[in-house]
XYZ file of C-alpha atoms in Angstrom:
493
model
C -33.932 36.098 7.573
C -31.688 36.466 4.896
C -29.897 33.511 3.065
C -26.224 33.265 2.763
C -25.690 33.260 -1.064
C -23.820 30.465 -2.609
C -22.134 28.787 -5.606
C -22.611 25.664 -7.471
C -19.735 24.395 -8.739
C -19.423 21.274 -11.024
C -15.830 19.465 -12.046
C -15.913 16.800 -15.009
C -12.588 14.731 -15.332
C -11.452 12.313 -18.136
C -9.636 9.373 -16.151
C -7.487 7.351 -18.512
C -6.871 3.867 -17.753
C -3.066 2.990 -17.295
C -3.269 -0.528 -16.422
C -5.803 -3.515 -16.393
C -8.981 -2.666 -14.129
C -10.867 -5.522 -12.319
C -13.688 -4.320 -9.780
C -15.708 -6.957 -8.790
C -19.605 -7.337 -9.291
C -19.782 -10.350 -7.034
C -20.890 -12.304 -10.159
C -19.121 -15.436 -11.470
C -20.962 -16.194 -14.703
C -18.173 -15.449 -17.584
C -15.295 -15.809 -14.596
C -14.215 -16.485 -11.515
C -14.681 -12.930 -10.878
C -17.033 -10.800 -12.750
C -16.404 -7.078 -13.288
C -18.979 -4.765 -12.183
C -21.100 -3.538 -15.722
C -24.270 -1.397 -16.072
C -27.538 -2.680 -17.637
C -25.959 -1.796 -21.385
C -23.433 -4.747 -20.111
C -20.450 -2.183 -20.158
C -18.000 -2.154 -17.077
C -18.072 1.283 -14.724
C -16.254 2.699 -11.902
C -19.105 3.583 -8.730
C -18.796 6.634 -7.133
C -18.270 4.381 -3.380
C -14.834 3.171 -5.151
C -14.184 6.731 -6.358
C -15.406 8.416 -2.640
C -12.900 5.650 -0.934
C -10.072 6.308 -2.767
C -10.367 10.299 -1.921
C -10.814 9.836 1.651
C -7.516 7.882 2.154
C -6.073 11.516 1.355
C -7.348 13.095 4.357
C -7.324 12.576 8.289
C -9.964 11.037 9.458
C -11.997 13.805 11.224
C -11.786 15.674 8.056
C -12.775 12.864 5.727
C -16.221 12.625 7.915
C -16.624 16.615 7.851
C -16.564 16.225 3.985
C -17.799 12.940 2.927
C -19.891 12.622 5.591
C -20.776 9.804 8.031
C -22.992 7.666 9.804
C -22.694 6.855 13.263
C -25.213 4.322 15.469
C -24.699 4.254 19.193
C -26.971 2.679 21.997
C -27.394 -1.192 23.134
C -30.743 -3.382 22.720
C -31.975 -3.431 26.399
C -32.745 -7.176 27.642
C -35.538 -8.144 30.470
C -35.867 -11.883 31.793
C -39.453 -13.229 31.667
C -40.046 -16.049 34.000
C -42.667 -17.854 31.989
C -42.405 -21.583 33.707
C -40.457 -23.104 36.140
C -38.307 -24.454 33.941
C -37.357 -22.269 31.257
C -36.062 -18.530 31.393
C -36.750 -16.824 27.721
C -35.083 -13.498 27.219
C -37.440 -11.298 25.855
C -35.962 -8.516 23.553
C -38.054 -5.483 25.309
C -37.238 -2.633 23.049
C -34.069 -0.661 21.591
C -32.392 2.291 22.672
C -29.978 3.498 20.213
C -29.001 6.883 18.248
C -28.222 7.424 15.054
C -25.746 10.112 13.914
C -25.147 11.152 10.698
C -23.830 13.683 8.251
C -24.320 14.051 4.396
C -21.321 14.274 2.377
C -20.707 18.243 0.934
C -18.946 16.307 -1.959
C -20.762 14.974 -4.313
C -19.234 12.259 -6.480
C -20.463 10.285 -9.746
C -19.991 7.336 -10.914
C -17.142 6.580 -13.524
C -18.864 6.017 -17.162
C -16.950 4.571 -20.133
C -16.392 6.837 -22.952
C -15.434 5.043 -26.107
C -14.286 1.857 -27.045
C -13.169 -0.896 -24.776
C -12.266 -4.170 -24.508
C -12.841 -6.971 -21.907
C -10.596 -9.972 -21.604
C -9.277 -12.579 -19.063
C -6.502 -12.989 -16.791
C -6.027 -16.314 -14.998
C -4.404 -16.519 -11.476
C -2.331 -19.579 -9.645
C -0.432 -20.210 -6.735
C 3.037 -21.826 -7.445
C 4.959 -23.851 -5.188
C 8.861 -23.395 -5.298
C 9.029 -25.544 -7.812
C 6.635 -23.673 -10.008
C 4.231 -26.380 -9.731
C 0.355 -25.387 -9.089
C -1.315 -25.862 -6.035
C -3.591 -27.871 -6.092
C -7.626 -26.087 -5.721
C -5.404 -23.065 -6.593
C -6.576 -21.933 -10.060
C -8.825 -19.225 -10.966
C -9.404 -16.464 -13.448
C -10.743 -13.138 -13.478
C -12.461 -10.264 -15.586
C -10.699 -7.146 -16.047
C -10.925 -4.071 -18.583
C -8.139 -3.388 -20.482
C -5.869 -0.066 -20.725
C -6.084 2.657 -22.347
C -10.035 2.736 -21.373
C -11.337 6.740 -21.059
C -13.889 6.903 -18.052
C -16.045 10.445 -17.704
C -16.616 11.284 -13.587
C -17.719 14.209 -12.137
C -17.875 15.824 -8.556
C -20.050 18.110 -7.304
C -19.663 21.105 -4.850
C -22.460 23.804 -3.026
C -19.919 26.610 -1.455
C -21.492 29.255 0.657
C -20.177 32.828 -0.174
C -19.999 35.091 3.219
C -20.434 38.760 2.233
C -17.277 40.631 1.357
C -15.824 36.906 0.840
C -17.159 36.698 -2.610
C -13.414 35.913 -4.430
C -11.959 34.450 -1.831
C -11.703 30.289 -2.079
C -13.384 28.022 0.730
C -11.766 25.304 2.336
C -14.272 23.004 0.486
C -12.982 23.899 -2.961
C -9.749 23.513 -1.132
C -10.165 20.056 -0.663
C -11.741 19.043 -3.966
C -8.629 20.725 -5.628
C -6.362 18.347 -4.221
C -8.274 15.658 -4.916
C -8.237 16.848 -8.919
C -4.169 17.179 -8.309
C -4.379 14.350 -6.706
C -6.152 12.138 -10.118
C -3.660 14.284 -11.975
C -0.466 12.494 -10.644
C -0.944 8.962 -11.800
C -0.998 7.893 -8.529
C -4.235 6.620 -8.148
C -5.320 2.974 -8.196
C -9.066 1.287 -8.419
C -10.054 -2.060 -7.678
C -9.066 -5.184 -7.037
C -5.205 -6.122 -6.923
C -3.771 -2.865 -6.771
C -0.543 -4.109 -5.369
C -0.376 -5.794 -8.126
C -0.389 -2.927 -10.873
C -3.863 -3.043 -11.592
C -6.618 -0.330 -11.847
C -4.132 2.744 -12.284
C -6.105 5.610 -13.838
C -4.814 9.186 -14.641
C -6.683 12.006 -15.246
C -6.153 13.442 -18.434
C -8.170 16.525 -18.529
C -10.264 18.739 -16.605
C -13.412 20.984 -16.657
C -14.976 23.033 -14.668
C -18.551 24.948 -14.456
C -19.478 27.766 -11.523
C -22.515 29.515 -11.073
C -22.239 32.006 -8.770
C -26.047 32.915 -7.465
C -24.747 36.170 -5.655
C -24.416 38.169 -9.146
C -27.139 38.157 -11.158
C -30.920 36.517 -11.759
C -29.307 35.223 -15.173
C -27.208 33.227 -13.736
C -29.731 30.991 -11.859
C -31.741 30.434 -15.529
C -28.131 29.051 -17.000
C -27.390 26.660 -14.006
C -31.303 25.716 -14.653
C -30.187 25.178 -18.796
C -27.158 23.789 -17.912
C -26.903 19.961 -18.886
C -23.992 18.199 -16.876
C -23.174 15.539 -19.327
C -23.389 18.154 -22.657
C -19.962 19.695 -24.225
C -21.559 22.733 -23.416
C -19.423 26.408 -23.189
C -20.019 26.581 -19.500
C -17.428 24.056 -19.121
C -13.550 25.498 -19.065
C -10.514 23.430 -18.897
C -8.495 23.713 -15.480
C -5.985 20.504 -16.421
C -3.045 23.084 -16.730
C -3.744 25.076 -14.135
C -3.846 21.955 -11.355
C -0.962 20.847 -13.190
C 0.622 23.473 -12.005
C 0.249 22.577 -8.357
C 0.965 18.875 -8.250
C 3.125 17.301 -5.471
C 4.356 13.780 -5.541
C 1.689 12.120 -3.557
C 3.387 8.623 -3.024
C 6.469 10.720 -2.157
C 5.377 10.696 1.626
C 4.166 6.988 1.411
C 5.989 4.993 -1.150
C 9.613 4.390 -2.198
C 9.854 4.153 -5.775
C 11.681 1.792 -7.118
C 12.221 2.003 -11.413
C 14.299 -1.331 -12.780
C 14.988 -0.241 -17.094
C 15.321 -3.856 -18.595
C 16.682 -5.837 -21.296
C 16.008 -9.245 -22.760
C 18.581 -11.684 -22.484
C 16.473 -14.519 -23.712
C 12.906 -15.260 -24.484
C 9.887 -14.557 -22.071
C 6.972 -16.780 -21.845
C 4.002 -16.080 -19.798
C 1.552 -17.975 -20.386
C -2.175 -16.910 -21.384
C -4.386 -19.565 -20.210
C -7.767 -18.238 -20.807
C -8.799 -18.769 -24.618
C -11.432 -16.998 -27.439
C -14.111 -18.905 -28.463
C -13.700 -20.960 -31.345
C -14.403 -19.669 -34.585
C -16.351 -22.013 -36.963
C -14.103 -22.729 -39.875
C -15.875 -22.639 -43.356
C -15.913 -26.158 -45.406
C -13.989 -24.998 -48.194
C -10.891 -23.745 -45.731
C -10.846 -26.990 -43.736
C -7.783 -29.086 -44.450
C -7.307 -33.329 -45.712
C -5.685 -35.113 -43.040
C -2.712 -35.606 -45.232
C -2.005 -31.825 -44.973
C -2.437 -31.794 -41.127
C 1.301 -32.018 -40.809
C 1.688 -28.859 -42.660
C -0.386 -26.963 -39.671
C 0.707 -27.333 -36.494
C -2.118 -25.579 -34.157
C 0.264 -23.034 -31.811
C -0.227 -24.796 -28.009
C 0.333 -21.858 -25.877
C 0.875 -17.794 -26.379
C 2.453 -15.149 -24.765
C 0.131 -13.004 -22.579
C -0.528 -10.219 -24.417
C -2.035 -6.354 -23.911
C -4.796 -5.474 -26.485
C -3.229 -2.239 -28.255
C -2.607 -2.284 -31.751
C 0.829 -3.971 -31.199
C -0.374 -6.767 -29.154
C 2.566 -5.784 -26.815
C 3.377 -8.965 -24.492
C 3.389 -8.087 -20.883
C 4.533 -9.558 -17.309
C 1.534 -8.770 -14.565
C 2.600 -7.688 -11.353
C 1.270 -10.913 -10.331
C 4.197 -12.653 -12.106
C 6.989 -10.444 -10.539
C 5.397 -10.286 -6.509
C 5.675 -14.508 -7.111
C 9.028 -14.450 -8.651
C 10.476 -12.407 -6.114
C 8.664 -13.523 -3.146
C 10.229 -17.000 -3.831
C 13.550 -15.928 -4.393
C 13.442 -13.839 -1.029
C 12.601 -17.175 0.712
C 14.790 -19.075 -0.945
C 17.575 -16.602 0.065
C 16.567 -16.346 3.835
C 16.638 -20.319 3.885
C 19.960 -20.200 2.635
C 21.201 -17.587 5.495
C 19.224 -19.353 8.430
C 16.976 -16.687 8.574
C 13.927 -17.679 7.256
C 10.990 -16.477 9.223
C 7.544 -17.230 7.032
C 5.527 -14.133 9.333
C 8.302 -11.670 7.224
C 7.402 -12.922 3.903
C 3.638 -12.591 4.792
C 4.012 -9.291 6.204
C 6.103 -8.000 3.051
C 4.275 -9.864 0.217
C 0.613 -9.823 1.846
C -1.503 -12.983 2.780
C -4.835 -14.333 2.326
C -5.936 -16.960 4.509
C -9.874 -18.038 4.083
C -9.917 -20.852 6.542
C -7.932 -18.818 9.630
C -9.501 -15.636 8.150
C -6.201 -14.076 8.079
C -5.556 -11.561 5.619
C -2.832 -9.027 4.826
C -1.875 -6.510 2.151
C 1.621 -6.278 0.211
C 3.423 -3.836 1.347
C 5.166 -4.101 -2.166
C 3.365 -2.979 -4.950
C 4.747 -4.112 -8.481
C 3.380 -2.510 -11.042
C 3.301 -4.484 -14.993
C 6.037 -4.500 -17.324
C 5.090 -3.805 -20.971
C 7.537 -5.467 -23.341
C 8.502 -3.153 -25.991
C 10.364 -3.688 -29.619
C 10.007 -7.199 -29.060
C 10.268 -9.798 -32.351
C 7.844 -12.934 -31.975
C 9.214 -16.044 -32.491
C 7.372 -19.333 -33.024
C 8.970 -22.848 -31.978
C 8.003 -26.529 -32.289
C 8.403 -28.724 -29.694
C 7.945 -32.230 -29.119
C 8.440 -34.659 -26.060
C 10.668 -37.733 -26.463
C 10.332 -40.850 -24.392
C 13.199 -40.868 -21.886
C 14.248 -44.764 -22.291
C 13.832 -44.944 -26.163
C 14.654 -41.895 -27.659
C 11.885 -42.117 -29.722
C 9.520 -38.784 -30.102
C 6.256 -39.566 -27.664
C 2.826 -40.513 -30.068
C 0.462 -37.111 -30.109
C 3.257 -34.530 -28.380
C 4.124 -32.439 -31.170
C 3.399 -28.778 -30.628
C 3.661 -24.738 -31.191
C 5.296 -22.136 -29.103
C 4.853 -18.791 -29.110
C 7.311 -16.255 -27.116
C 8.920 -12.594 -27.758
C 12.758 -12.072 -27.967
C 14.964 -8.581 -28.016
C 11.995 -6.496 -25.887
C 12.876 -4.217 -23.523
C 10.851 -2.459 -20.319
C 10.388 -0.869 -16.894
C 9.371 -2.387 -13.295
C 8.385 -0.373 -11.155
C 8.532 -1.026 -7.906
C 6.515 0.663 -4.776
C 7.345 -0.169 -1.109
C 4.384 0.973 0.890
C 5.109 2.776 4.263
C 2.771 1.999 7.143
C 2.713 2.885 11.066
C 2.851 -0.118 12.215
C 5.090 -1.817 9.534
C 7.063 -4.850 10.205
C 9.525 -2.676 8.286
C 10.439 -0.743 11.214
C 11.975 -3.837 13.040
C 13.257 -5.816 9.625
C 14.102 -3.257 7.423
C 18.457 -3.981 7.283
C 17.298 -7.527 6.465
C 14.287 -6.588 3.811
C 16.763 -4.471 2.254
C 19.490 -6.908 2.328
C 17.529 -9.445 0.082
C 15.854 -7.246 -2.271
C 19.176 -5.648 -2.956
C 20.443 -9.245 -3.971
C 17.564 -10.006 -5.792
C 17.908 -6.977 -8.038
C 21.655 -8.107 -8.555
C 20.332 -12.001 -9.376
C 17.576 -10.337 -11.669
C 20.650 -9.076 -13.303
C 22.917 -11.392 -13.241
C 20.420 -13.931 -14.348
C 19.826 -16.117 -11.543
C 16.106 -14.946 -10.547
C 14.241 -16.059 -14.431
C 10.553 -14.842 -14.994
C 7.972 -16.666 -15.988
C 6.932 -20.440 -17.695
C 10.292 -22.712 -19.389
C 12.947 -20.909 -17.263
C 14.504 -24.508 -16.859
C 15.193 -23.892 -20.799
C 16.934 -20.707 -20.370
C 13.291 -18.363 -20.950
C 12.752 -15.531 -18.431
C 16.072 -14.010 -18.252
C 16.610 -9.740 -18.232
C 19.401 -7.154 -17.938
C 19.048 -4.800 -15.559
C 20.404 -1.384 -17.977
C 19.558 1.242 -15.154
C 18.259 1.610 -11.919
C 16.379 4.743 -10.419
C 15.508 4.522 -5.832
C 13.593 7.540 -4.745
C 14.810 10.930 -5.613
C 18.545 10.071 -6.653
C 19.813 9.886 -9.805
C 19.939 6.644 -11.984
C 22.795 4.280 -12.171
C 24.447 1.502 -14.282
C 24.552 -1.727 -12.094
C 28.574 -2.827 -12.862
C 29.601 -6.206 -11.344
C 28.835 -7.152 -8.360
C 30.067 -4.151 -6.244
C 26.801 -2.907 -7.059
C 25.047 -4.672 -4.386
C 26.284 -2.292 -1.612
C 25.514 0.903 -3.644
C 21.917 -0.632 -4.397
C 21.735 -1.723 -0.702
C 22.642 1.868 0.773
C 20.608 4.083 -1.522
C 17.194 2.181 -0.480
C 18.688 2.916 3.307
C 19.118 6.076 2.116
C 15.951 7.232 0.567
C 13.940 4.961 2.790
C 14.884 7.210 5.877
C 13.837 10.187 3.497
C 10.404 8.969 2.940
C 10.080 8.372 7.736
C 11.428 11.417 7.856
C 8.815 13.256 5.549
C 5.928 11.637 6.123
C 6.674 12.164 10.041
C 7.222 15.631 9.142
């Protein structure tokens, strides 16, 4: 019998990290929430978060045929024993049950770090409407930074039929779009991705093919061939699946891009703090120069790139405008608390309820911003006088400007589909109180902080527009109609 000769082909792609990445390790020693790390103690991406995310592109059948599957069917057969009077005991008497399986023709590796990195904290807390904490409701987390490299590869054995030899197999088929697929941006890893986090992007792309119908030699270089090595069986392919890259969220998202402005100072606050540094003897102040130093109290959440850019998590924006859609629908009699659930997601650990956003809102990075540093003090309300111990620092960033993006995720079975004139309603007006200053982001907004200018707004596929007075609220309101009924028609299509 003669074997059908085949070809082993490797892919290596560079993922850049676009956004924080937190992937639990189910850990809480430094955090709340550990991220998953090797044994060297540096954070990774596994290959079952990787396979996930690539199955969600197909139908189901067809995810099985190439990622495989495993599939237990039968019952555990029951007799009755009478062993006294008195008691019947159910014996179990033995199992009758088959497995089903198939290995996955895709082979997929883990994500490794390449390069520097840098782990910080992010701290999380349910508000009330009157931006007060919840009480029990405070946590923080691990995440990775942006701007992290991760090396992955996949892996691929495709049969050649004779007389097929150039043709392309519906296996490399389907590992092609996942590559175009990495290539739009429009992946996300982890934990809280409606929130912005865990967007990766692949950068570049290699690929290495050994085709065993040719020639004996071949066989000894796939047997030299080291998979992690910058070795000259690799070629670069990023242009070429650049080439054939469709808008993936197209057919599932709206896409929603808000340009912004300062109009005032933004404080977020960053609750989780470095360890202290010991101070040397000869630096250490007298107390009569501790008036001089003022230690700064609180600091703007920051990203770590070389300009310490301040930043609003998605976090930040999903709570600011989740409240000010409820506080609109209680002002219009309308106010149904399953709708904000449904649209902003719920977790529930003592009903066991949970639901994901069907709003994603992705983090706004603050650029050009100047820092400004403030003291404050609090003064007792019947004397006047300044309270004993309440002098302090503030640090915030004024004259920054940025993009939200916003992603409204289309499901089957979406609320949307009975709500949408309403859910379109108030997040038109909430874009128009973003800009008009009514809806304020973030910590001090009682003090003016948190304010923004909405410069431009981009829905969908049509073109960007200048928000001018208030007659902008119908335009905004019948352009996410608009290309909302694009993205049913499309994705039913």
């Amino acid at each position: 019998m003669t074997r059908t000769p085949c070809k082993k082909i490797y892919y290596k792609v560079e993922l850049l990290l676009e956004s924080p990445l937190t992937i639990g390790s189910g850990r809480d020693i430094a955090t709340d929430q550990d991220i998953i790390k090797n044994r060297n103690g540096e954070p990774y991406i596994p290959a079952t978060a990787l396979t996930g995310i690539y199955r969600t592109l197909f139908e189901e059948e067809k995810a099985k045929q190439y990622f495989g599957y495993v599939k237990i069917e039968g019952e555990v057969k029951e007799e009755k024993n009478l062993q006294k009077e008195t008691e019947m005991v159910l014996q179990k008497d033995r199992n009758e049950f088959t497995r089903k399986s198939k290995n996955s023709e895709i082979i997929v590796y883990d994500g490794s770090l390449l390069g520097e990195f840098y782990l910080s904290q992010r701290d999380g807390v349910t508000l009330d409407e009157w931006k007060t904490a919840k009480k029990g409701s405070k946590f923080n987390f691990e995440i990775l930074e942006t701007n992290a490299h991760f090396i992955t590869f996949l892996e691929i054995t495709e049969k050649v039929p004779k007389g097929e030899e150039n043709g392309k197999s519906e296996l490399k088929t389907v590992v092609e779009q996942i590559l175009r697929f990495l290539r739009s941006g429009t992946i996300h890893l982890g934990a809280r991705t409606t929130r912005g986090y865990g967007k990766v992007k692949a950068e570049h792309i290699w690929k290495a093919e050994f085709d065993f119908s040719k020639t004996e030699e071949v066989m000894k270089r796939w047997l030299d061939f080291n998979l992690y090595a910058n070795t000259s069986e690799w070629n670069e392919i990023t242009e070429e699946i650049t080439k054939e890259i469709t808008n993936f969220s197209q057919k599932s998202f709206l896409r929603i891009s808000l340009k912004l402005k300062q109009k005032s100072g933004i404080f977020i606050r960053k609750y989780a703090t470095d360890k202290k540094m010991e101070v040397p003897e000869e630096q250490k102040m007298e107390k009569s120069d501790l008036s001089k130093e003022i230690q700064v109290g609180s600091e703007q959440l920051t990203l770590h790139d070389t300009n310490r850019s301040p930043v609003i998590p998605g976090s930040s924006w999903a709570g600011a405008f989740r409240h000010h859609l409820k506080r609109l629908m209680k002002e219009g009699d309308i106010y149904e608390s399953q709708l904000i659930e449904q649209w902003f997601g719920i977790v529930n650990k003592k009903k066991k309820i949970s639901k994901k956003s069907l709003i994603v809102f992705h983090e706004t990075v603050l650029r050009g911003t100047k820092e400004k540093t403030i003291t404050r003090n609090a003064i007792d309300r019947f004397s006047g006088a300044v309270v004993d111990g309440a002098l302090f620092k503030e640090k915030f960033c004024i004259d920054g400007h940025g993009n939200l993006e916003i992603l409204i995720r289309k499901e089957k079975e979406s609320i949307l589909k009975q709500k949408e004139t309403i859910f379109f309603q108030l997040l038109s007006a909430t874009i128009m109180d973003l800009h008009n200053g009514i809806l304020a982001i973030g910590g001090v907004t009682a003090s003016g902080r948190g304010l923004f200018e909405v410069e431009s707004i981009t829905i969908g596929k049509a073109e960007a527009f200048m928000i001018e007075g208030d007659s902008s609220y119908q335009k905004v309101y019948q352009i996410l109609q608009e290309e909302w009924k694009k993205i049913l028609v499309d994705s039913e299509g």
